[in-house]
Coordinates of C-alpha atoms in Angstrom, one line a residue:
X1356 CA -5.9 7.5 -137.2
X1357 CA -5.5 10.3 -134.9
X1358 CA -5.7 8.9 -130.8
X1359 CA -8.5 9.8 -128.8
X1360 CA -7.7 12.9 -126.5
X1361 CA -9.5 12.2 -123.2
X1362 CA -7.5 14.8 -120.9
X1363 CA -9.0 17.3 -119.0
X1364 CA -7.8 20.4 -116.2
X1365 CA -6.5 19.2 -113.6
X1366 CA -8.1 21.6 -110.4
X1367 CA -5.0 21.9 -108.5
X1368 CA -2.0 22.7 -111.2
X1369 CA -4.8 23.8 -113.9
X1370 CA -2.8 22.0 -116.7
X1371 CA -4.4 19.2 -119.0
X1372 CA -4.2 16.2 -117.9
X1373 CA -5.5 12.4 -117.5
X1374 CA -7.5 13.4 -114.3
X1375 CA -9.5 11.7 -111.7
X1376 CA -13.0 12.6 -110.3
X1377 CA -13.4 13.1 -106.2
X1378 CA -16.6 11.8 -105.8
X1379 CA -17.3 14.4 -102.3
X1380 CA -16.5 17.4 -104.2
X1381 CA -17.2 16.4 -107.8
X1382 CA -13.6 18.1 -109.0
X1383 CA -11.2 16.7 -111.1
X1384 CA -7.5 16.2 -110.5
X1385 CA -4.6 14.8 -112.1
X1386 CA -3.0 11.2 -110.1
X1387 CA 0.0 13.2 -108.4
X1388 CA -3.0 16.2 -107.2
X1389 CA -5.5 13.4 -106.6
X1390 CA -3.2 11.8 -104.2
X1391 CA -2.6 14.8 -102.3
X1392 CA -6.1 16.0 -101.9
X1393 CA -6.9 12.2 -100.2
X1394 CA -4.0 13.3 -97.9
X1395 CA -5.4 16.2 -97.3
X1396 CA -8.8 14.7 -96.6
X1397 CA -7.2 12.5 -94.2
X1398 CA -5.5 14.8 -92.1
X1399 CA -9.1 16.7 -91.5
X1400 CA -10.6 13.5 -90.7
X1401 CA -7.8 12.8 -88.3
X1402 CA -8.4 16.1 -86.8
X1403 CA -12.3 15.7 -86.7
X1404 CA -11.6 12.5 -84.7
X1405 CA -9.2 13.8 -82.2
X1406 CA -12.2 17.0 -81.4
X1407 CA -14.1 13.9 -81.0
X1408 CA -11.6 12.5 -78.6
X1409 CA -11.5 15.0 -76.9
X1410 CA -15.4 16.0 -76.8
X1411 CA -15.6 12.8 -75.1
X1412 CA -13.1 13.1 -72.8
X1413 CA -15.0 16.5 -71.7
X1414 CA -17.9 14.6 -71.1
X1415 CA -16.2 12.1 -69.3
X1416 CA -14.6 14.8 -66.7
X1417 CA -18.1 16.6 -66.0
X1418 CA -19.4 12.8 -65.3
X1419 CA -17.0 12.6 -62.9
X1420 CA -17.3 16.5 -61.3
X1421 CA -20.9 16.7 -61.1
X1422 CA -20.8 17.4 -57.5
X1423 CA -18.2 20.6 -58.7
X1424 CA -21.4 22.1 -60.5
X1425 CA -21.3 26.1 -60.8
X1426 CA -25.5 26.1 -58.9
X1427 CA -23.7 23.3 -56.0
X1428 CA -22.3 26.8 -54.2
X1429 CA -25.4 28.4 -54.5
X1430 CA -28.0 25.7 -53.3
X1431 CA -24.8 24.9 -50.4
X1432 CA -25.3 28.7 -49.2
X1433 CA -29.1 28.5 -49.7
X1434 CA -29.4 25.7 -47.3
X1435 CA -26.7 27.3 -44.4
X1436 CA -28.7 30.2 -44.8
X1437 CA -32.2 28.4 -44.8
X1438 CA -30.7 26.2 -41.9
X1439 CA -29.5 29.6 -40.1
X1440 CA -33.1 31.0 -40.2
X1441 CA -34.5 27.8 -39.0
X1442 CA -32.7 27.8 -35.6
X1443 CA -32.8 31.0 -35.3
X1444 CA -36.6 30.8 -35.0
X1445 CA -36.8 27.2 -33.1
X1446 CA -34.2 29.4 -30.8
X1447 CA -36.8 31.9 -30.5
X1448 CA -39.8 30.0 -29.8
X1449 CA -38.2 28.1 -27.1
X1450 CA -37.6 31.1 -25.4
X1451 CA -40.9 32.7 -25.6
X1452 CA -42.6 29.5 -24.2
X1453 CA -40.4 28.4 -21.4
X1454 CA -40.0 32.5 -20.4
X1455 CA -44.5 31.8 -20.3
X1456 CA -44.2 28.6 -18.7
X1457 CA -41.8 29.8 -15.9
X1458 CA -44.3 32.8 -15.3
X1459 CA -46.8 30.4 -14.9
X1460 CA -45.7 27.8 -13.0
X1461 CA -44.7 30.6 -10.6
X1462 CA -48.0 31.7 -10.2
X1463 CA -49.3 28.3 -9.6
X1464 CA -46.5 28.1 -6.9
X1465 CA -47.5 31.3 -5.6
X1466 CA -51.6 29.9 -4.8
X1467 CA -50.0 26.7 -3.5
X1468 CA -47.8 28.3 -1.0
X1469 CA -50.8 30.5 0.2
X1470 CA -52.7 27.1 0.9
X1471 CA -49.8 25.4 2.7
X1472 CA -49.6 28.7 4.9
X1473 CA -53.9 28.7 5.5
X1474 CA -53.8 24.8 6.1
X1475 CA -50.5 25.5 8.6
X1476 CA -52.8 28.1 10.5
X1477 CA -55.4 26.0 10.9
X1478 CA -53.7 22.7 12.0
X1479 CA -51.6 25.3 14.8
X1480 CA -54.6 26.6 16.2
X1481 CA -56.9 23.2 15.9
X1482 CA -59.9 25.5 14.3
X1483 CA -61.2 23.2 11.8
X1484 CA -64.2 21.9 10.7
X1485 CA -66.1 20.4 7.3
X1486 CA -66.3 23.5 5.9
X1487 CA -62.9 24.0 5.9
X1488 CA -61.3 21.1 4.9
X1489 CA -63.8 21.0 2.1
X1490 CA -62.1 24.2 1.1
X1491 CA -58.6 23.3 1.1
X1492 CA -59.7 19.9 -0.8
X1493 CA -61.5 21.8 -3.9
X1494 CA -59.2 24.3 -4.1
X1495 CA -56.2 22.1 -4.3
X1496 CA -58.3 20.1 -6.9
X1497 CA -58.4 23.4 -8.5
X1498 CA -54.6 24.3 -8.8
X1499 CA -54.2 20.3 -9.6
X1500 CA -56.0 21.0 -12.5
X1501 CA -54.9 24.5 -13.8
X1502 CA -51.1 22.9 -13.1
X1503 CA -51.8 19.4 -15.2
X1504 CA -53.8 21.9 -17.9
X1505 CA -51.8 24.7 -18.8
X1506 CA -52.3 28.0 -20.8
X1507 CA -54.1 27.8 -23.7
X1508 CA -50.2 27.7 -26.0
X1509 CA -50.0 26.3 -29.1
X1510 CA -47.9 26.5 -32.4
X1511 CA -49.2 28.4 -35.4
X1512 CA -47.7 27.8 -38.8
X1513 CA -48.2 30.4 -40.9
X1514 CA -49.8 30.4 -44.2
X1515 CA -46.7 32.2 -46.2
X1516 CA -43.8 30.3 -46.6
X1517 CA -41.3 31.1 -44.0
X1518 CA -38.1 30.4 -46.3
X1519 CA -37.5 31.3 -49.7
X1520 CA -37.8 28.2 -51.7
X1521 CA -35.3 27.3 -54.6
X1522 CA -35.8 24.6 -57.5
X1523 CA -33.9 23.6 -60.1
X1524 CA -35.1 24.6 -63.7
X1525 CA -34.1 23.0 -66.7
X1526 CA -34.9 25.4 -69.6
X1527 CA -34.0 24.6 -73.0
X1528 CA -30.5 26.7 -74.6
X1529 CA -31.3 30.3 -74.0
X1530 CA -33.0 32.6 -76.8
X1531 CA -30.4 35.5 -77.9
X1532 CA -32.7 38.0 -78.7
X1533 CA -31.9 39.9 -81.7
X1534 CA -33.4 43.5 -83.2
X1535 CA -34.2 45.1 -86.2
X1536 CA -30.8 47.3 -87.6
X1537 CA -33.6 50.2 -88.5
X1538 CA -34.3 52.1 -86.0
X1539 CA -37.3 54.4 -85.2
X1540 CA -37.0 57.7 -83.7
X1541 CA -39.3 58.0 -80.7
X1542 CA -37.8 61.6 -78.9
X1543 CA -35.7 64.0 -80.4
X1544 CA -34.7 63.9 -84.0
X1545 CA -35.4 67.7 -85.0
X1546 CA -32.3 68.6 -84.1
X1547 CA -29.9 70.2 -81.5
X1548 CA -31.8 72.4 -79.7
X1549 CA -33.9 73.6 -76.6
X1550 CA -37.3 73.5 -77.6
X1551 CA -39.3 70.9 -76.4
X1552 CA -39.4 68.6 -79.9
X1553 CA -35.7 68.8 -79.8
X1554 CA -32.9 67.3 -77.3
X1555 CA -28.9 68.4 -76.6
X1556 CA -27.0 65.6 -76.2
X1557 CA -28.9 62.8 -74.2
X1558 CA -26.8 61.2 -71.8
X1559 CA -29.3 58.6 -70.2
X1560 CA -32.9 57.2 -70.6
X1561 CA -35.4 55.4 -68.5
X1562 CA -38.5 53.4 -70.2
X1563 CA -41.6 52.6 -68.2
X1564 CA -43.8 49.9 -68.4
X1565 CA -46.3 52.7 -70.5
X1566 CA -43.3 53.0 -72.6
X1567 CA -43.0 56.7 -71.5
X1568 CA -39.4 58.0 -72.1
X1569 CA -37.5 60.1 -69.3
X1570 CA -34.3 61.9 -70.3
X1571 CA -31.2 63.1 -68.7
X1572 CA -31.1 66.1 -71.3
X1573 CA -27.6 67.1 -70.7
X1574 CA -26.6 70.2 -72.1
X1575 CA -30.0 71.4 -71.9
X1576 CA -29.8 71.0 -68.4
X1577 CA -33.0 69.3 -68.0
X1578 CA -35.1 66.0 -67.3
X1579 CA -37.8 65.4 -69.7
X1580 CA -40.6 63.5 -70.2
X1581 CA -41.5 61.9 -73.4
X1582 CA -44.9 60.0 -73.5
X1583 CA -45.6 57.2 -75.9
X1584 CA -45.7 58.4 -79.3
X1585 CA -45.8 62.3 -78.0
X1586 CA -44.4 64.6 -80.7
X1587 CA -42.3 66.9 -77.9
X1588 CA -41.4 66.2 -74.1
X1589 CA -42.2 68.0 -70.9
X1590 CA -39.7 69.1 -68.7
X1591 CA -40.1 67.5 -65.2
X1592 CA -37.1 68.8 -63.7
X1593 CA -34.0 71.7 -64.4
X1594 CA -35.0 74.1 -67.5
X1595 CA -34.0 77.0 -66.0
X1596 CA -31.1 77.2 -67.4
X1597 CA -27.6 76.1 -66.2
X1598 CA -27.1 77.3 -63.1
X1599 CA -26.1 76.2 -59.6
X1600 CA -29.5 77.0 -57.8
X1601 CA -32.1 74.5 -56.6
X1602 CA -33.7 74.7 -59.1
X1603 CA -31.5 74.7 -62.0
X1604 CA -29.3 71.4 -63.3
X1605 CA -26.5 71.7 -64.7
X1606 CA -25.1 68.7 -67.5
X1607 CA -27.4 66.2 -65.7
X1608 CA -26.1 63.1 -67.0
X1609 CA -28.0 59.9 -65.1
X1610 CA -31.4 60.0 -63.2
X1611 CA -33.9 57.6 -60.8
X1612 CA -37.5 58.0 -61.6
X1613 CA -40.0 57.1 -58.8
X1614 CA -43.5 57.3 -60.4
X1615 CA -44.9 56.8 -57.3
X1616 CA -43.9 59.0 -55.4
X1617 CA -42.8 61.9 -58.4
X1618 CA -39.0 61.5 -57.3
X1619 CA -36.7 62.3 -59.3
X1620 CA -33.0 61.4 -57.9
X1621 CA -30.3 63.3 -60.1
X1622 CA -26.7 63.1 -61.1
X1623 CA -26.2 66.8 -61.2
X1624 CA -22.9 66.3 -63.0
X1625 CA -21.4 69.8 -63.7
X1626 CA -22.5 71.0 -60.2
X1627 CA -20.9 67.8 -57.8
X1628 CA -24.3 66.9 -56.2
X1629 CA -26.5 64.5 -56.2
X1630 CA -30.5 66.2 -56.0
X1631 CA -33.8 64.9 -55.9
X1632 CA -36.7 66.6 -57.2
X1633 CA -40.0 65.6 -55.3
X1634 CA -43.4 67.3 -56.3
X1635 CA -41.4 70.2 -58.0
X1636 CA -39.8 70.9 -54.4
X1637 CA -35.6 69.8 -54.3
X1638 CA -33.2 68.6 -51.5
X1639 CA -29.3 68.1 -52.1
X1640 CA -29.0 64.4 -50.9
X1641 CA -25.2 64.2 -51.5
X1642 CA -22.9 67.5 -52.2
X1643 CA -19.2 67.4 -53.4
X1644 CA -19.2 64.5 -55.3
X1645 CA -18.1 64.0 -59.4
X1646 CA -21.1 62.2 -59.7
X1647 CA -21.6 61.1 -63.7
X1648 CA -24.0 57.6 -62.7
X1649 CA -26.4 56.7 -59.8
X1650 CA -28.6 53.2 -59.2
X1651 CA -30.7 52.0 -56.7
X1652 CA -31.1 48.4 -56.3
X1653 CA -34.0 46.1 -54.5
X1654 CA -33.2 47.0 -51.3
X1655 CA -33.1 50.8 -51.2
X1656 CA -29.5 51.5 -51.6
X1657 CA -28.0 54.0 -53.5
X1658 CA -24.9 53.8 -55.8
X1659 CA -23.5 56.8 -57.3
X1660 CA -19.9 57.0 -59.0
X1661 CA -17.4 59.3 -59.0
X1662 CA -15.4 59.9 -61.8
X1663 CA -12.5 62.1 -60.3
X1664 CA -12.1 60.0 -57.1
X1665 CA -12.1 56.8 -59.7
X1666 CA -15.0 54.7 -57.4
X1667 CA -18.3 53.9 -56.4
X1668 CA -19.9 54.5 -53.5
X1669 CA -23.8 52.9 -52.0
X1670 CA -25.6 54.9 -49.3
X1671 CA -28.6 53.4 -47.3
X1672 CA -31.6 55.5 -48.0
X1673 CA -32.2 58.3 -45.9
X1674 CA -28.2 58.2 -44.6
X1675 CA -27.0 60.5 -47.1
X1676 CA -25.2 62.6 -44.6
X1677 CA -22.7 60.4 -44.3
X1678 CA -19.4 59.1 -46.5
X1679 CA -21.4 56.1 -48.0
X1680 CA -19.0 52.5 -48.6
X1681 CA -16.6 52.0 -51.2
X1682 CA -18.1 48.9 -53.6
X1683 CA -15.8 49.2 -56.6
X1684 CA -12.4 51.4 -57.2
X1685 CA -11.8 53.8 -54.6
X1686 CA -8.2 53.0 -54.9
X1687 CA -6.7 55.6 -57.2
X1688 CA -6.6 55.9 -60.8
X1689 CA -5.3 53.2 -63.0
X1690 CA -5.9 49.9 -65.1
X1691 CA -5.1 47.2 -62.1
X1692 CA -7.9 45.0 -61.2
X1693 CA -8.4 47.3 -58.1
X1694 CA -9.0 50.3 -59.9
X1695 CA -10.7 52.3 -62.2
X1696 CA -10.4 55.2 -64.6
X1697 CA -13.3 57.3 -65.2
X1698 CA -16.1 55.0 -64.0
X1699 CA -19.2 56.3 -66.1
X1700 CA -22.4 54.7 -66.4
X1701 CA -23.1 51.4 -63.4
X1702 CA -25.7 48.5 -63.5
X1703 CA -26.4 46.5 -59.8
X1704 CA -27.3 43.2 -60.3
X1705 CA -29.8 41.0 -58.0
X1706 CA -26.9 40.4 -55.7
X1707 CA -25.7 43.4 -55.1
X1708 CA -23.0 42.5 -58.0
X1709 CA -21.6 46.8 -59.5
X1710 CA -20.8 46.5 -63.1
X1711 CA -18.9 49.5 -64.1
X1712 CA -18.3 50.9 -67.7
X1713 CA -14.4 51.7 -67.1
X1714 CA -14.2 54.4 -69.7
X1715 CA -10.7 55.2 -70.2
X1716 CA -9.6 51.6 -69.3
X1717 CA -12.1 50.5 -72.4
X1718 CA -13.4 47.7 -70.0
X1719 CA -16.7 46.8 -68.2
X1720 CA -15.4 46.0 -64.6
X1721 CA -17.2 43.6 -62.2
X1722 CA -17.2 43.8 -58.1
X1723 CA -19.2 41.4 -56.3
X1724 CA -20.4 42.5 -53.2
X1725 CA -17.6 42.7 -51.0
X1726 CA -15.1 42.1 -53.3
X1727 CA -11.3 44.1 -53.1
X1728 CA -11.0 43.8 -56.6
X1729 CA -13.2 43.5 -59.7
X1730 CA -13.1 41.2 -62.7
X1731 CA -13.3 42.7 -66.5
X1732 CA -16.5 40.9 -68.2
X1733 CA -16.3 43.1 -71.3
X1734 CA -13.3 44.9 -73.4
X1735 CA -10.0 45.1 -71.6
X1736 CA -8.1 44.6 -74.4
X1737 CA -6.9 48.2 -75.6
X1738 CA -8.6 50.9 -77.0
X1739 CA -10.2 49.6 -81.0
X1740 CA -12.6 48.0 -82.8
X1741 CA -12.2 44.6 -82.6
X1742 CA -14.9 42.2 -81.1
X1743 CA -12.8 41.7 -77.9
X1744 CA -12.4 45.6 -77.8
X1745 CA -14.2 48.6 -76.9
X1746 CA -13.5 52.4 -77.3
X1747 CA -14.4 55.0 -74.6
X1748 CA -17.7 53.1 -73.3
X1749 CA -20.7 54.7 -71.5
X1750 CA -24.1 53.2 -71.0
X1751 CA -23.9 49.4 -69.6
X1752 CA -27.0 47.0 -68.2
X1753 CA -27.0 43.3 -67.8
X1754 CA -30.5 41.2 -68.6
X1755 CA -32.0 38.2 -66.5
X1756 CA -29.7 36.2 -68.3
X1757 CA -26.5 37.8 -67.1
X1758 CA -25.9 39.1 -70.5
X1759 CA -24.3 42.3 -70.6
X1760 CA -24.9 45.5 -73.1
X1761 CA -22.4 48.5 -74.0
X1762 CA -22.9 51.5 -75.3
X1763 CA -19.5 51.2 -77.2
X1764 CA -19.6 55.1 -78.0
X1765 CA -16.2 55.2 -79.9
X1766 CA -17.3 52.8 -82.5
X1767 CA -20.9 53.9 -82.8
X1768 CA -22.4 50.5 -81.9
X1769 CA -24.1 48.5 -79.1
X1770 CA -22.9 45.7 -77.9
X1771 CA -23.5 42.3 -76.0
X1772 CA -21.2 40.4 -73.9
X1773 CA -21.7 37.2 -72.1
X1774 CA -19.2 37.2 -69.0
X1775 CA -16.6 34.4 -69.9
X1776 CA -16.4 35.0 -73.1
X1777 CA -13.6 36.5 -75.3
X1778 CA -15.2 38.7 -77.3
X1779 CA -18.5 40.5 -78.2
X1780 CA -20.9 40.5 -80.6
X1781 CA -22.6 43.7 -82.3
X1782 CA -26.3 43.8 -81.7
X1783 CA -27.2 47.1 -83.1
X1784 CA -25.4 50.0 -84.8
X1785 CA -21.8 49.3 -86.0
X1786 CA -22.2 51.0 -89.7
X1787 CA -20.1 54.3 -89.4
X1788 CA -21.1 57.3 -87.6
X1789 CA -23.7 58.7 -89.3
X1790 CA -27.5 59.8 -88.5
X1791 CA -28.8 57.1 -90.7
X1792 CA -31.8 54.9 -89.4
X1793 CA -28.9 52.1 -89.2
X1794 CA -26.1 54.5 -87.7
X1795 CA -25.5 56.0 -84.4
X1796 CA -23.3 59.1 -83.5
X1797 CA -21.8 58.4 -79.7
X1798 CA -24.2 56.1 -78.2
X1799 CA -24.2 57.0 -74.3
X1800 CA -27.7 55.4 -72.5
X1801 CA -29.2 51.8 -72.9
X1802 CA -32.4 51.0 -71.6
X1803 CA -35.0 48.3 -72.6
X1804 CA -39.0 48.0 -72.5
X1805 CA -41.3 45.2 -71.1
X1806 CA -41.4 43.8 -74.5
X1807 CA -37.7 43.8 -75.3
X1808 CA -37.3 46.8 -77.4
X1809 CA -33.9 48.3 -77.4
X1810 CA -33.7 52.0 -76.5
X1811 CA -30.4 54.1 -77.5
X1812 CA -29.9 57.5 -76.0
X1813 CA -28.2 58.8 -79.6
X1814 CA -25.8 61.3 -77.8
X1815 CA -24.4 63.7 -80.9
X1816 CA -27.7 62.7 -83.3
X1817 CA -29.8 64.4 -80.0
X1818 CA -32.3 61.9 -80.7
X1819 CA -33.6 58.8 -78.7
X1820 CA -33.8 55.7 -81.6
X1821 CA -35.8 52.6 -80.5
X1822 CA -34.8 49.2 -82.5
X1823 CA -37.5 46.7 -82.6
X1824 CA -37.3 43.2 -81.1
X1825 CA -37.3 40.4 -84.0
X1826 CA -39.4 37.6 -82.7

């Protein structure tokens, strides 16, 4: 009688066996291979408990630190500076009414002393009757009165608020937003060229709240006007060829659109100027300057880099004649947290913060306002392709949430850093360089609509490609 044969593959050494079921994974293993895989088990567990451990114990240090809170510094300088304004006015107001009291009670002095000199005269010469000394009686009853009842002064609070008023909001974790990897062209697209349903290397774009597209049209040393869903542009600025006369651009690579007042501020790269455009009529506002980027921020100032003097400079509006201040590099060329190399394409922030895409450092640099130095928030690690790297960098903005995009132009993709972190991720782009509806070829200029659509000035493709928010 032949024995039953109840052996089966063992899932470590793959040889028959008498094995034994693990009831979390359902496989089978022989006694030696089932005793390891326990240990195995166990030492996970053990290390699932110590992150645990320490989980806790991170919890237990921000208990004890919750007076070290990142917002503490802000709502510390929002009160000084509250407090500041505060005096300042009660300073103020003191001023103004004792500086009107004074001039009253002098005038008050002044009818008094003329009464002491008439009721003088009169005692000295003994001329007095009823009549009189009912005259001296009701009109020091009178300056009795104005004295004890003073100008009509009184304190007006005004209806706006007088500080700027802070809370604290708790929002839930924030919402990466994310886009569809198709793209749509929406300028361009036909091809390098200079008619007006084609583009020549797009450097930079700017997307109104019509969705209107405006266009540093580089090598076709123009400024265009796409309007939403138009099937060519209009050239608002340049397209007289390249040239160095008013009115001709030449390899305009960045641009400020005032709707308003139909400005048009340009970075007139090839001819080192800075030129704005008004009504058709131009005015060099800065000359002799490598200008590749300009901004203006909230309060009027300009900031315009240079990319042969390695810096970035901010003028205040209408004081272009001058050298304009230093707010990032401006210390020579190289990769020290002082400097830059090739600053391209800037972002300013709400306070006054200059991100710049570093090019040949393959970094986005921070400089706080003030700051000697800046701090890298993107890249820095070598030219390459990795998530902590980027290759030759152009276009860079930063959302409400501080996040902050790259045009990463050497590896054909767009990407999003948080500041902090170690690396990036890829929001768009990323598949090759190609002129597929999923590729891009040199990505240079970002820009975003009020919805959230991503814009990418497609540099080599000579096509703008919008990529659709996913809700």
């Amino acid at each position: 009688m032949a024995m039953a044969n109840n052996k089966t593959q063992c899932f470590t050494c793959n040889k028959e066996k008498i094995t034994y079921p693990c009831e979390g994974c359902s496989k089978r293993f022989c006694l030696i291979h089932l005793t390891e895989h326990q240990q195995i088990l166990n030492q996970e567990l053990n290390h699932i408990i110590n992150d645990y451990d320490q989980f806790k114990q991170t919890i237990n240090e921000q208990k004890q630190n919750l007076q070290n809170h990142s917002l503490i510094e802000q709502i510390d300088e929002w009160e000084r500076n509250s407090i500041e304004i505060i005096r300042q006015k009660a300073q103020d107001c003191r001023k103004s009414l004792i500086e009107s009291s004074q001039t009253f009670i002098n005038e008050i002095e002044m009818k008094f002393d003329d009464l002491s000199e008439q009721i003088k005269q009169i005692y000295n010469k003994n001329e007095f009757n009823e009549i009189n000394l009912e005259y001296l009686t009701n009109q020091l009853i009178e300056i009795t009165q104005e004295l004890n009842n003073p100008l009509n002064i009184f304190i007006q609070q005004g209806s706006q608020p007088f500080i700027s008023d802070i809370s604290i909001i708790l929002s839930k974790k924030p919402k990466w937003n994310k886009w569809k990897q198709d793209a749509i062209t929406v300028a361009g697209g036909n091809g390098k060229g200079p008619e007006l349903n084609q583009l020549n290397r797009p450097a930079e774009i700017f997307i109104d709240e019509k969705k209107n597209i405006f266009i540093a049209d580089q090598d076709n040393h123009r400024i265009v006007e796409w309007k939403y869903d138009a099937k060519e542009g209009q050239i608002i600025a340049g397209g007289n060829g390249q040239g160095i006369r008013m009115d001709q651009l030449n390899c305009p690579t960045d641009m400020i659109v005032d709707q308003q007042t139909h400005s048009i501020i340009i970075a007139d790269w090839k001819n080192r100027r800075v030129i704005q455009w008004l009504n058709q009529k131009q005015q060099i506002l800065i000359e002799n300057i490598h200008c590749y980027s300009l901004i203006m921020d909230k309060h009027g100032f300009l900031y315009v880099s240079d990319e042969k003097k390695n810096e970035v400079r901010r003028w205040k509006m209408g004081e272009y004649n001058n050298e304009g201040i230093v707010v990032a590099g401006g210390n020579g060329k190289g990769d020290q947290l002082n400097r830059l190399s090739f600053p391209g394409f800037i972002f300013v922030d709400e306070d006054q913060s200059v991100y710049v895409s570093d090019r040949d450092n393959h970094r986005v640099m921070k400089w706080r306002k003030d700051a000697r130095e800046g701090i890298v928030v993107a890249g820095g690690n070598g030219q390459g392709a990795n998530l902590n790297q980027l290759f030759f960098l152009e276009g860079v903005i930063v959302d409400h949430l501080g996040q902050i995009y790259v045009a990463d132009l050497g590896n054909h993709r767009i990407m999003r850093w948080c500041e902090g972190k170690k690396e990036g991720e890829i929001v768009v782009g990323g598949n090759g360089e190609g002129n597929q509806s999923n590729q891009l070829n040199s990505p240079t200029g970002l820009s975003f609509d009020d919805e959230g659509n991503l814009y990418v000035a497609d540099y080599r493709n000579h096509r703008i490609q919008k990529f659709g928010i996913t809700l």
